[in-house]
Steps between C-alpha positions, in 0.01 A plus 500: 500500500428517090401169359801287368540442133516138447623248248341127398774222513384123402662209681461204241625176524350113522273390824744389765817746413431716803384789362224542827858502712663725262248787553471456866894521560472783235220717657478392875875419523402218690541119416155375398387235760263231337428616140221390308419445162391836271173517373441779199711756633644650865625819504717692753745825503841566606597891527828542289706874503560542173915621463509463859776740648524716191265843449276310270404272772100441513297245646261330326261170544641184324194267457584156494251262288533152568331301240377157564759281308276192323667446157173347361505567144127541437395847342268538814776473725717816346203671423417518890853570583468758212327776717795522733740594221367798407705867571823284641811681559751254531507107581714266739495148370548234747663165479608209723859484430415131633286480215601514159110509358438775695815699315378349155158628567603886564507533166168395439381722814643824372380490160168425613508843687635693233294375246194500657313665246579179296312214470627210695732255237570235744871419500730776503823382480574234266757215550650714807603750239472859615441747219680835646258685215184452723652764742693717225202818570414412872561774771352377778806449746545171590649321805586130520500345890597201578359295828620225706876514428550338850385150374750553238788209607840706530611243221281581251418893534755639300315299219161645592563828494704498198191392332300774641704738416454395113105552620550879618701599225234361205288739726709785499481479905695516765427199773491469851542118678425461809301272755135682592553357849878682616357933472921518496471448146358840461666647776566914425843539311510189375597464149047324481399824659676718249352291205178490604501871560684559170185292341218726691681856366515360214114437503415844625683633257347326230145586647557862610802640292607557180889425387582887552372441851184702404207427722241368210077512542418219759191305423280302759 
């Protein structure tokens, strides 16, 4: 069998979202048992067939890179996290919809990635405000997931995910919620499934193809 092209996805998001879960639901389809706390960087890969069920459909190797998520501000801190941002193809922030830091803090998380030939500023957002111009050039596709949205009280979810959905579209993103624990969330046909499949294309695409659907030179 000929070796799989492949694509490099970052999963960003605070310490504690569930971004270790995430990845293991994503790439084993399995609920991860006891996870533990990421140091530097774990990486695993989920196969994905691109345009599944249409004559363009091709498999290819989605790695999945999930960053250890310490917000320290301290130069050394991005600089070490720096390494792991080079050649990305797309990124899937993470939040704790239980968490409203965590959502503040995306922000933060993605511009660190995309400007990570910048030197580190500290504070990226200022007052809460979002400035929409930090993204006007990117074209790394984005995704925006959500954890935990079954220790959302039924009273108060409508609320929550309002909010978030303010969060994905400042991102230009479409977002997945869903509890890391319940694989049903991500069950095949479901309206998560089709997003997050939507998101992968869209990555491939980006990485391997050309607007016209031209195949483009492919670099290591």
């Amino acid at each position: 069998m000929a070796a799989l092209d492949r694509v490099k996805v970052l999963v960003l998001g605070d310490s504690g979202v569930g971004k270790s879960s995430l990845v293991h639901l994503l790439c084993q389809n399995q609920v991860l048992g006891n996870p533990s706390w990421t140091v530097g960087c774990s990486v695993d890969v989920r196969i994905h067939d691109y345009k599944e069920g249409t004559p363009e459909e091709k498999t290819y190797y989605i790695e999945l890179w999930d960053v250890g998520g310490s917000v320290g501000s301290a130069s050394s801190v991005k600089s070490t996290r720096a390494v792991f941002y080079n050649l990305l193809n797309g990124i899937i922030l993470v939040h704790d919809l239980t968490n409203k830091k965590s959502s503040q803090n995306l922000y933060r998380w993605s511009l660190e990635a995309l400007n990570r030939d910048v030197a580190p500023t500290g504070v990226l957002v200022t007052n809460g405000d979002y400035d929409r111009e930090q993204f006007a050039d990117n074209q790394i596709p984005l995704l925006v997931i959500g954890t935990k949205l079954d220790q959302i009280p039924e009273t108060k979810r409508n609320e929550v995910l309002t909010r978030t959905a303010f969060l994905a579209e400042d991102f230009n993103a479409e977002e997945i919620n869903l509890d890391c624990t319940n694989p049903r969330y991500l069950a095949a046909g479901s309206s998560n499934a089709v997003k997050l499949s939507r998101f992968f294309d869209k990555v491939i695409e980006k990485r391997y193809f050309l607007r016209d659907g031209n195949q483009v030179c492919q670099f290591s």
